[in-house]
Every structure is written in C-alpha cells, then in structure tokens.
Amino acid sequence: YGEVLLATFLLTDTSQYTYAVGMSLFSTSQYTAKWGLITAAAVVGATPIVLLFLVLQRQIVGGLTAGAVKG
C-alpha cells in the first residue's frame, strides 16, 4: 500500500498504473463512487493471493516454525 502515493505521481500513462492506483480510477467524482465495481475489482485482485496462500500454506508454516527453533 505504500507505493500508491509514489506511483500516482510517477506514472503518467494509465496503461502503466499499478493495481492499487488503477482502482482509484473507479471514483467518478468527488462525491460518488461505483461501489459495485470497486468491490468486484477488490475481490478479483485478492483471489490469486488467497489461492496462492492456501496452496503454499504448509510450506509457509513449516518455514516459520523451522526458523524459530533454537539450538
């Protein structure tokens, strides 16, 4: 989330926007927003991350617990 401010100022072409900056385009004006589109975009953006976590959950937990062993 920290890259949103930097990417907003550095990227000038909309084809180069990051996902988070592109989601800010869904606001149509100062007082309205397309909440259905924003919610759908958030779900589509979060789905691959959640699936990757579920697939690799055993390896993530194994790595965390192996690094915590003193000896």
PDB file of C-alpha atoms in Angstrom, residues 1 19-20 23 26 34-52:
ATOM      1  CA  TYR A   1       0.000   0.000   0.000  1.00  0.00           C
ATOM      2  CA  TYR A  19      -3.424  -2.358  -9.496  1.00  0.00           C
ATOM      3  CA  ALA A  20      -3.973  -0.157  -6.446  1.00  0.00           C
ATOM      4  CA  MET A  23      -8.598   1.007  -8.552  1.00  0.00           C
ATOM      5  CA  PHE A  26     -13.312   3.942 -10.167  1.00  0.00           C
ATOM      6  CA  LYS A  34     -19.040   2.924  -8.267  1.00  0.00           C
ATOM      7  CA  TRP A  35     -19.059   0.688  -5.209  1.00  0.00           C
ATOM      8  CA  GLY A  36     -20.093  -2.428  -7.105  1.00  0.00           C
ATOM      9  CA  LEU A  37     -17.116  -2.131  -9.464  1.00  0.00           C
ATOM     10  CA  ILE A  38     -14.734  -1.313  -6.625  1.00  0.00           C
ATOM     11  CA  THR A  39     -15.867  -4.380  -4.684  1.00  0.00           C
ATOM     12  CA  ALA A  40     -15.608  -6.639  -7.735  1.00  0.00           C
ATOM     13  CA  ALA A  41     -12.114  -5.340  -8.516  1.00  0.00           C
ATOM     14  CA  ALA A  42     -11.010  -5.901  -4.923  1.00  0.00           C
ATOM     15  CA  VAL A  43     -12.280  -9.495  -4.985  1.00  0.00           C
ATOM     16  CA  VAL A  44     -10.602 -10.181  -8.334  1.00  0.00           C
ATOM     17  CA  GLY A  45      -7.349  -8.685  -7.041  1.00  0.00           C
ATOM     18  CA  ALA A  46      -7.388 -10.611  -3.757  1.00  0.00           C
ATOM     19  CA  THR A  47      -8.381 -14.013  -5.181  1.00  0.00           C
ATOM     20  CA  PRO A  48      -4.953 -15.016  -6.615  1.00  0.00           C
ATOM     21  CA  ILE A  49      -3.212 -14.014  -3.375  1.00  0.00           C
ATOM     22  CA  VAL A  50      -5.619 -16.058  -1.248  1.00  0.00           C
ATOM     23  CA  LEU A  51      -5.331 -19.082  -3.555  1.00  0.00           C
ATOM     24  CA  LEU A  52      -1.530 -18.890  -3.515  1.00  0.00           C
TER      25      LEU A  52
END
